[in-house]
XYZ file of C-alpha atoms in Angstrom:
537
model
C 0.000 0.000 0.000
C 1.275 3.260 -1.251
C 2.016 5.458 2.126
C -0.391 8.651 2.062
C 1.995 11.541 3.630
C -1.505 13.352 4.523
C -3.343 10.522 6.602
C -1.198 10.476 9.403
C -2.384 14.121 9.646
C -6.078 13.712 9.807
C -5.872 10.427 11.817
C -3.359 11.724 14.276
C -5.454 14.889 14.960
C -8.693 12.732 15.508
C -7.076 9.731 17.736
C -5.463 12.603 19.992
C -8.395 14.327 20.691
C -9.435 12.468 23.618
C -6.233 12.565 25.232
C -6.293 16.617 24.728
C -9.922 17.110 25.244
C -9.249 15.155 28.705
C -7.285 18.088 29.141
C -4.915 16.258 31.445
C -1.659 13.904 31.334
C -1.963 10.364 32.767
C -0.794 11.502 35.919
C -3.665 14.280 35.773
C -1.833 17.321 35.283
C -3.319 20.641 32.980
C -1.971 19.746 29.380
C -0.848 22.582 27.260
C -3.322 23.151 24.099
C 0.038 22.786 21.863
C 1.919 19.737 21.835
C 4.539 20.604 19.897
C 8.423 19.690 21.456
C 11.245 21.362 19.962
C 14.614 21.141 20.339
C 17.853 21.961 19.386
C 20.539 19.878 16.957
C 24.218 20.265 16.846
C 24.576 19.092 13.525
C 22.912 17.644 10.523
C 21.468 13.859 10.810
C 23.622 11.619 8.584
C 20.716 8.895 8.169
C 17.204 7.841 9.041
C 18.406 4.496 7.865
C 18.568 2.115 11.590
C 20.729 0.313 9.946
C 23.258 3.098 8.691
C 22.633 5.469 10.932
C 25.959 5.977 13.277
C 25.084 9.128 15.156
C 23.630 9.469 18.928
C 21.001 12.403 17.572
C 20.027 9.929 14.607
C 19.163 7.152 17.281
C 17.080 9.747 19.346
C 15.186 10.548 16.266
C 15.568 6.659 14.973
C 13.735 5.837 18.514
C 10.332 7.836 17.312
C 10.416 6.549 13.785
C 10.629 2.932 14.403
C 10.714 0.563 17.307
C 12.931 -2.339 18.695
C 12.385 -5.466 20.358
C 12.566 -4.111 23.896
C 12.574 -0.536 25.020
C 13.806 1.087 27.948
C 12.147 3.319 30.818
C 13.195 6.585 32.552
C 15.365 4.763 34.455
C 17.148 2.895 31.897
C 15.002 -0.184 33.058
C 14.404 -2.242 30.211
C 10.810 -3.018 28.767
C 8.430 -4.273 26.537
C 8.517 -2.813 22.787
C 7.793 -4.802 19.899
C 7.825 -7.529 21.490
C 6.060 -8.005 24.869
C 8.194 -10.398 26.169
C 10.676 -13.110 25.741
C 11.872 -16.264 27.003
C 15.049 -17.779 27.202
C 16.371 -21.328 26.731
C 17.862 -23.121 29.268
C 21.553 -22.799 28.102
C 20.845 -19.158 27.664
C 21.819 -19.606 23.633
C 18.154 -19.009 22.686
C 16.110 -15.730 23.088
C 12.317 -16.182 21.407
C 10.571 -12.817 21.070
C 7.065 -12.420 21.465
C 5.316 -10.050 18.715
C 2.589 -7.976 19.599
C 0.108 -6.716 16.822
C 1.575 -3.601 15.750
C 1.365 -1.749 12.079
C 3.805 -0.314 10.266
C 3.031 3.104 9.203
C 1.606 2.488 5.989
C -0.984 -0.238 7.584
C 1.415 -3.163 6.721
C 1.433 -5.749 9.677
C 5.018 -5.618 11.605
C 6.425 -9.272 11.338
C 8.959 -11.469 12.974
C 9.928 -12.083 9.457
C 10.686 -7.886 9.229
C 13.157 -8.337 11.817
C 14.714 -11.074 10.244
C 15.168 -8.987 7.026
C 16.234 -5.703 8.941
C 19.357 -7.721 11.199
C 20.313 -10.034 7.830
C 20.759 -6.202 5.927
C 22.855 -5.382 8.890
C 25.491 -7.319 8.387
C 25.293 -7.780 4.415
C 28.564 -7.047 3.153
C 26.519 -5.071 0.242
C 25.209 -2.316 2.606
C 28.738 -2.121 4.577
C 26.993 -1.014 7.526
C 29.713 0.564 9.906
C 27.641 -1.165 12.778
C 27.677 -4.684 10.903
C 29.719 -5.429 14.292
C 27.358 -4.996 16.134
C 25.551 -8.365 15.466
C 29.207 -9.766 16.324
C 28.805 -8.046 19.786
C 25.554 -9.305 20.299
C 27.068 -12.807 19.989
C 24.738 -14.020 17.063
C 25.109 -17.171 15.346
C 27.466 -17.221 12.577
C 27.514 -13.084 12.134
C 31.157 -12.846 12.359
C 31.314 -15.377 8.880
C 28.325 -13.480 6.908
C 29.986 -10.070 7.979
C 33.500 -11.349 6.422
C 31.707 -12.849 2.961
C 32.296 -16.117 3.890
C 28.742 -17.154 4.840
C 25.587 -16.301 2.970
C 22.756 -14.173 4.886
C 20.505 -16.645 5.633
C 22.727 -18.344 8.096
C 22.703 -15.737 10.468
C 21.399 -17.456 13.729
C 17.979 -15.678 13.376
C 14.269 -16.818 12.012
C 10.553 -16.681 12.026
C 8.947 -19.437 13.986
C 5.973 -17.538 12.592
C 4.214 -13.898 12.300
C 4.437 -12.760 15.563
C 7.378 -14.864 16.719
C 11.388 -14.221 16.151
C 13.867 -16.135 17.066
C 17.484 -15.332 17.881
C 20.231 -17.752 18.407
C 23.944 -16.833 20.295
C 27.073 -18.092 20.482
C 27.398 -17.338 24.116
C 25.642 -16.898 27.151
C 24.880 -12.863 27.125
C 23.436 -11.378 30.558
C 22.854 -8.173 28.731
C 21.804 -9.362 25.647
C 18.231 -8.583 25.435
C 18.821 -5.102 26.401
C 20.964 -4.896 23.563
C 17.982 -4.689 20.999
C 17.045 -1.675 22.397
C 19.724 -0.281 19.560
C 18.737 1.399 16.853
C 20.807 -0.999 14.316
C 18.599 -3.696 14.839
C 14.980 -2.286 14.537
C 13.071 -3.575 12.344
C 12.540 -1.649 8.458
C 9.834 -2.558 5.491
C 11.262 -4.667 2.682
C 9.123 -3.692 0.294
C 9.439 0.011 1.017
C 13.109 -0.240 0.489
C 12.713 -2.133 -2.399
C 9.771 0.088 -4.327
C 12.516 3.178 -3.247
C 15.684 2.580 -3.293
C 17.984 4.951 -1.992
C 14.912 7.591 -1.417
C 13.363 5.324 0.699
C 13.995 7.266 3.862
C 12.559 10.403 2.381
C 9.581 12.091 3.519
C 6.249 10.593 2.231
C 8.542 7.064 1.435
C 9.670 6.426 4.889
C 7.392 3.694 6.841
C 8.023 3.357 10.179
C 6.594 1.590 13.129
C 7.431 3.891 15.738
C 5.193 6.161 17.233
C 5.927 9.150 14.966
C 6.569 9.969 11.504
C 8.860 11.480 9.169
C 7.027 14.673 7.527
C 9.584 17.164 6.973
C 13.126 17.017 6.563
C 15.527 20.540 5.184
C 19.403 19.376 5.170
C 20.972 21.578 7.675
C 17.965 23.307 9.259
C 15.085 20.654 10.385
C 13.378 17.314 10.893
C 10.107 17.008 11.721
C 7.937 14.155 13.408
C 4.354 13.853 13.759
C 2.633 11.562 15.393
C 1.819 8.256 13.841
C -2.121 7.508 13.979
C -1.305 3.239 13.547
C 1.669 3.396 16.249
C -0.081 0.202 19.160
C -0.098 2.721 21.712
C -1.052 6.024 19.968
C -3.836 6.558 22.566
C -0.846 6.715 25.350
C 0.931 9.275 23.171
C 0.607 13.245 24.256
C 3.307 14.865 21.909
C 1.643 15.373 18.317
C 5.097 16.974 16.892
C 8.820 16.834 17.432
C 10.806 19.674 15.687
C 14.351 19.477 15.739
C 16.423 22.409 14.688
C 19.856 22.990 13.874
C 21.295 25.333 15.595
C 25.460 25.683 15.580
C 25.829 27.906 17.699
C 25.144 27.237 20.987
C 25.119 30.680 22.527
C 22.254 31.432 19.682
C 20.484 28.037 20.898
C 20.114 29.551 24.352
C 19.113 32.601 23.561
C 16.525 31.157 21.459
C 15.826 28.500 24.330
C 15.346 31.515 26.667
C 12.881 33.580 24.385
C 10.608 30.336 24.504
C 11.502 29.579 20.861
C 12.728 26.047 22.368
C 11.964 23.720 25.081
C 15.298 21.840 25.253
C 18.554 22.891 24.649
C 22.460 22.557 25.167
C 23.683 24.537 27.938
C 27.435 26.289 26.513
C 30.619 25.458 27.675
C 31.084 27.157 31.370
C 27.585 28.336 31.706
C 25.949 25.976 33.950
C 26.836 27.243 37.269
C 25.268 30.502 36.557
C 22.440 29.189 34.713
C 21.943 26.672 37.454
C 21.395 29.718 40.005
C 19.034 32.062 37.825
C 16.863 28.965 36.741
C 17.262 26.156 39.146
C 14.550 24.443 37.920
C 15.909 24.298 34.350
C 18.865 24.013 34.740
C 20.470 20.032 34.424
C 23.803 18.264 34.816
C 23.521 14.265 35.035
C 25.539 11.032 33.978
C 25.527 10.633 30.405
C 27.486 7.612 28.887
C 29.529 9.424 26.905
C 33.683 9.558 26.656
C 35.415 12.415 25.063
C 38.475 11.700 23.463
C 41.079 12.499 20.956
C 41.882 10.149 18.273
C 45.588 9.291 17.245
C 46.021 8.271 13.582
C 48.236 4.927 14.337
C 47.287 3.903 10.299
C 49.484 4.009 7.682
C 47.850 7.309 6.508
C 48.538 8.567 9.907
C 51.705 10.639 10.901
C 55.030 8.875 11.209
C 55.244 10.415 14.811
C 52.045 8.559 15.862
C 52.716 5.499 15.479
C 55.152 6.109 18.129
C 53.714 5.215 21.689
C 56.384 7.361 23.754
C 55.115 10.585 21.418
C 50.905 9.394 21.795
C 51.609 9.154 25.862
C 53.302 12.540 26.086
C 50.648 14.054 24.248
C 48.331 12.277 26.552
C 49.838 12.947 29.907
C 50.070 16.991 29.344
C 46.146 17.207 28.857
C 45.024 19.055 31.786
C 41.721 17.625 32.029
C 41.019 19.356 35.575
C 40.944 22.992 33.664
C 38.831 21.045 30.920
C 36.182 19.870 33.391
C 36.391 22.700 35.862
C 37.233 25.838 34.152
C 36.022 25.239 30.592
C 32.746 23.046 30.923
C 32.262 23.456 34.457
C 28.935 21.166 34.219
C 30.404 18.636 36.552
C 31.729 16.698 33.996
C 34.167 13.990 35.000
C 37.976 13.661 34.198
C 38.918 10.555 32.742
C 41.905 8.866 32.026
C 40.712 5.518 30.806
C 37.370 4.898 28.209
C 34.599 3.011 30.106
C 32.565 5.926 31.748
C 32.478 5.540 35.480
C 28.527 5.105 36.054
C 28.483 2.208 33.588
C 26.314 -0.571 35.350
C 29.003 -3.368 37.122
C 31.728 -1.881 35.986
C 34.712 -1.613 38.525
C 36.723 1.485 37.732
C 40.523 0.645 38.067
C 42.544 4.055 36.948
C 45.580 3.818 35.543
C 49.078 4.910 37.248
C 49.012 8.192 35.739
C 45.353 8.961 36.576
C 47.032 9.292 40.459
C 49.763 11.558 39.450
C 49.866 15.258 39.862
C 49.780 17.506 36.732
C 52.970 18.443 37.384
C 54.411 14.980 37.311
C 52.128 14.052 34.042
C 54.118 16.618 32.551
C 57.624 16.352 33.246
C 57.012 12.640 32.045
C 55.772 14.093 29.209
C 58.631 16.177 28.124
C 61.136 12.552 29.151
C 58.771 10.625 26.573
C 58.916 13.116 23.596
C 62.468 14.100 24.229
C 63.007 10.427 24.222
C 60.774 9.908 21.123
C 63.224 12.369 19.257
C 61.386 15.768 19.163
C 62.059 19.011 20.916
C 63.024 22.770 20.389
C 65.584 21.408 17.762
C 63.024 19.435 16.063
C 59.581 20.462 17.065
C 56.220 18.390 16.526
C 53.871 19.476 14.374
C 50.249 18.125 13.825
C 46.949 19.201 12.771
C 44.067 18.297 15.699
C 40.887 18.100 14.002
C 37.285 18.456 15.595
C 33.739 19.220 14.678
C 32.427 22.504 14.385
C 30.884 23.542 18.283
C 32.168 26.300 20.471
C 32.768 23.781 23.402
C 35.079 21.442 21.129
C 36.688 24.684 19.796
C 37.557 25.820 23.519
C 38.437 22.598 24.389
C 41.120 21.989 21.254
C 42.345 25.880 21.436
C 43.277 24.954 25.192
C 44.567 21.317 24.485
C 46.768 22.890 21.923
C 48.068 25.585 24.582
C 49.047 22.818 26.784
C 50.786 20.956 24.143
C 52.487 23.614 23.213
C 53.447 25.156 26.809
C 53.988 21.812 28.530
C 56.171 20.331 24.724
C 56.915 22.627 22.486
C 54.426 21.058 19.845
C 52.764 23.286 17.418
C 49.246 22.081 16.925
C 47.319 23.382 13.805
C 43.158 23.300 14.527
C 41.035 22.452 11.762
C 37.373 22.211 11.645
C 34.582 20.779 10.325
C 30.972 20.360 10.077
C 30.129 16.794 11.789
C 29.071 14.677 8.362
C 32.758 15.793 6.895
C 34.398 15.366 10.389
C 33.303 11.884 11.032
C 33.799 10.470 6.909
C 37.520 12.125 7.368
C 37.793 10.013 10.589
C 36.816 6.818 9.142
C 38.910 7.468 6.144
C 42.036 7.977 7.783
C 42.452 11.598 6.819
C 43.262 13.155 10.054
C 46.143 13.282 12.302
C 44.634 13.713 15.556
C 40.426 13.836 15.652
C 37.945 14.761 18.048
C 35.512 12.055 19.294
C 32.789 11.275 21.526
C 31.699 7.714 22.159
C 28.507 7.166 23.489
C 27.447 3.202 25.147
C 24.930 1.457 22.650
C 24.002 -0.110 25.943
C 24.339 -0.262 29.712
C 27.843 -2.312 29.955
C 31.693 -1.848 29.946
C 31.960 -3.657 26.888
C 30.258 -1.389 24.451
C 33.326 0.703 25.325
C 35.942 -1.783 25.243
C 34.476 -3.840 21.999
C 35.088 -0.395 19.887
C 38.890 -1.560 19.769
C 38.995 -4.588 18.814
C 40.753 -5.208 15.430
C 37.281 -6.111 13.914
C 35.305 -2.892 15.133
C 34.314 -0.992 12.445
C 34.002 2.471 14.355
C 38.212 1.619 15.800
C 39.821 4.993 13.279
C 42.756 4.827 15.342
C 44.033 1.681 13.689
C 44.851 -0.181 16.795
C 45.323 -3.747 16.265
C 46.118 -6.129 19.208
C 45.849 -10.162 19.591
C 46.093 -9.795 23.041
C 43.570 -7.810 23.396
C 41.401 -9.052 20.749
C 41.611 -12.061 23.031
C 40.605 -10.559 26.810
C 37.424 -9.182 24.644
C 36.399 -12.294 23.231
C 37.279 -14.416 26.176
C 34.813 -11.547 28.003
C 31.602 -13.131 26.602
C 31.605 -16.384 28.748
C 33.052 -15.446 31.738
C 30.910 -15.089 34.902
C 32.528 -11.799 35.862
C 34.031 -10.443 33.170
C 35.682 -7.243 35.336
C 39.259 -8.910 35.221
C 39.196 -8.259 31.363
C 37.975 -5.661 31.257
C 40.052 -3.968 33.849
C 43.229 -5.395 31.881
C 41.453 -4.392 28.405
C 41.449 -0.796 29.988
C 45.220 -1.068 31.359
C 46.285 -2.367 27.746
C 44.589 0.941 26.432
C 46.393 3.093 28.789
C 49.520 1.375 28.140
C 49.288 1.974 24.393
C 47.675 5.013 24.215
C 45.536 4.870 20.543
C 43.584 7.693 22.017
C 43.594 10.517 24.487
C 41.045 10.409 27.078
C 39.414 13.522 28.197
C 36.576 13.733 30.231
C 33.262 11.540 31.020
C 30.269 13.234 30.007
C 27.032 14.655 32.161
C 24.176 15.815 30.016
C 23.866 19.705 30.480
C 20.712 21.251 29.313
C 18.202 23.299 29.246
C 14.647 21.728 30.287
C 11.666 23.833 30.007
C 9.714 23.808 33.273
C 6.387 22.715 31.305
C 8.231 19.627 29.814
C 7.777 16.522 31.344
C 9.087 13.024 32.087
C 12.128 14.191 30.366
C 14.362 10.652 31.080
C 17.151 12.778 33.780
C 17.614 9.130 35.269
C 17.956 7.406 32.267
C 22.427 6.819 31.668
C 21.864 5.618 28.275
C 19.634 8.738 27.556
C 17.224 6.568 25.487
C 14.866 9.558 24.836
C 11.183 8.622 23.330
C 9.375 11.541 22.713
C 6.127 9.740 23.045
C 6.953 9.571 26.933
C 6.898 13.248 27.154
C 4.318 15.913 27.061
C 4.055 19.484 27.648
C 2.549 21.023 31.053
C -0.153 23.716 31.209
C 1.883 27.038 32.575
């Protein structure tokens, strides 16, 4: 059935009525007559593909377009979606997901067998999917041979039982498995919509979801637009009719924006929060995000010849201040971090590297040891380009990186910048020195840190490549307590340095005081805009 952009209009106004004519939210408080959320976007979204998609902003919007397997609450507690349940075999191997009766956008009945199509596209080698690891990760059945080539698609270890029933089968016993689906790489998408569109199929008017929204309006560079979907299963439960994301660069202009009521969510700028946080304590946020910051070295063969040196990549490391980085220049109570796996991260046992209980002082004088040892100093001075993506926060940030490199080493830094879709191709192409990054967990355990660098992960730019630790990764996945590995995973990072750590993230924003149920609890920050709603004033 050809998808009608202008039902979802008439039908969504119609099937919200009663919520809005109630007048109140389902905890009985005034609703405001518009239901409109808007927000504010860094950059452009690369994809509305799941399966392509890389960015944390594309899964946000990803999580109102379609829907996976399980979901997740405000409190990162994982529940029904999809499916509305599943049970496990008794060797764990097995998971067998439960379909409830859902539509897709268009009226077409969601399937076990669209899952089935959705994760084999994954990891086809023909749509080179930069999460095609991800299935590894999860552990299922023969991924790691179909990702390679040497397997065809259909022996990927998943299937329809029937309709309303999908079954996954995994190498190894996964704890955390099921709360893996809650990724946006594995929701489900229409076969037959991809195949009537091709390329365009994520368009406006061509894209059919089975989330709770859909895609109506989309300007590169300036917008994307939601409305609610009329055939989403729980569209009574729904409050927000529209999501409007904006971009919005600058995040000084975001504010003021934010502030003249233009937006109801928004960024809060580099060093701002404290005063923000006293003139409007109740909008005002700073929580645990799981996000690392970190700088990239370019260890490839299209990387610098210095690089690839470890003594030059620690040096550069160790004369980071990251206490001026977290206290004077974000000063949003942002942590600083000298190993990847944020700190919150659910059973994860925090063991910090030697260096992480030096002073600054004695960071750098073993920083000027290593890079005098490495061959470079006033006599022959390093130069490299550090690369980032254009914000003011990552500009402050790499402006006072490079002052430390160059006070603390006598290295003369050269900033480039670009917008994120540029940034983030140059990074997987190898055509950067040293790169800006921000890796955010795809779900609530140490590994979806550690896993990103492993020889096989298609999102490791830095070009480390290690047996060993190949090995304490993949050993990881049937241990009982897999802390020891990943404590000596995190040691082996910090002993070869293919990246800089700089800080652990905490989400600080802007929350309008009529917005609720925003998820401040939620570590993953799985947002779902049909959770929220906006508050009579």
């Amino acid at each position: 059935m050809k998808f009608n952009q202008l039902l979802p209009f008439a039908l969504s106004a119609s099937l919200a009525m009663p919520v809005i004519a109630a007048g109140t939210s389902p905890d009985g408080e005034p609703l405001a007559e518009d239901q409109t959320f808007t927000y504010r976007l860094l950059d452009d979204i690369k994809s509305f593909d799941p399966q392509i998609n890389t960015d944390v902003e594309g899964s946000r919007i990803m999580r109102d377009l379609f829907e996976g397997l399980m979901n997740e609450d405000a409190t990162g507690e994982l529940i029904p979606g999809a499916a509305t349940g599943y049970t496990v075999s008794d060797d764990k191997l097995t998971y067998t997901f439960s379909l409830r009766d859902a539509k897709w956008s268009n009226g077409d009945p969601v399937t076990a067998n669209d899952f089935v199509f959705a994760w084999r596209r994954l990891v086809d080698p023909a749509l080179a999917s930069e999460y095609a690891w991800y299935m590894e990760l999860m552990g299922v059945k023969n991924a790691s041979a179909v990702v390679k080539g040497d397997a065809p698609l259909e022996d990927l270890g998943v299937r329809a039982i029937d309709d309303k029933t999908f079954e996954v089968t995994i190498d190894n016993a996964l704890p955390y498995f099921a709360s893996m689906t809650v990724h946006a790489s594995v929701f489900p998408v229409n076969a037959a919509v991809i195949e009537k569109h091709g390329k365009d199929w994520t368009k406006p008017g061509n894209l059919v979801g089975n989330g709770a929204y859909v895609l109506t309006e989309y300007r590169s560079g300036e917008k994307v637009v939601r409305e609610r979907n009329p055939l989403y299963w729980n569209n009574d439960k729904t409050i927000i009719d529209e999501a409007v994301a904006l971009v919005i660069n600058d995040e000084n202009q975001a504010l003021t924006r934010y502030l003249a009521g233009e937006l109801d969510k928004t960024a809060i700028p580099a060093g701002q929060y404290p005063r923000l946080k006293e003139e409007y304590p109740d909008q005002a946020y700073s929580f645990p995000q799981s996000c690392s910051y970190i700088y990239w070295f370019n260890m490839t063969d299209k990387g610098p010849e210095a690089l690839k040196d470890v003594r030059v990549r620690k040096a550069l490391s160790y004369a980071i201040n990251r206490e001026v980085i977290t206290d004077r220049i974000l000063q949003g109570g942002q942590y600083q971090s000298y190993n990847f796996t944020h700190q919150k991260t659910a059973g994860f046992e925090l063991n910090e590297p030697d260096y992480a209980t030096w002073s600054q002082s004695e960071r750098d004088a073993k920083a000027v040891e290593l890079l005098k040892e490495a061959g470079y100093g006033p006599e022959n001075p390093l130069k490299l380009t550090l690369n980032y993506n254009t914000d003011e926060a990552h500009k402050k940030i790499a402006i006072g990186v490079s002052q430390f490199w160059k006070k603390t080493l006598g290295v003369e830094i050269e900033l480039a910048n670009t917008e994120w879709k540029i940034h983030t191709t140059n990074l997987q192409n190898g055509d950067y020195e040293i790169g800006r990054y921000a890796w955010c967990g795809d779900y609530n355990e140490a590994s979806t840190y550690l896993d990103l660098l492993t020889s096989y992960s298609g999102h490791n730019v830095a070009g480390f490549n290690n047996a060993e630790y190949d090995k304490l990764m993949a050993d990881s996945k049937t241990m009982e307590d897999p802390n020891p590995n990943y404590t000596a995973a995190e040691t082996m990072l910090a002993e070869n340095m293919p990246f800089a750590p700089v800080y652990q993230y905490t989400k600080v924003v802007m929350l309008s005081p009529q917005l609720r149920n925003y998820p401040v609890d939620n570590l993953m920050q799985n947002v779902y805009t049909r959770d929220l709603y906006i508050s009579a004033k």
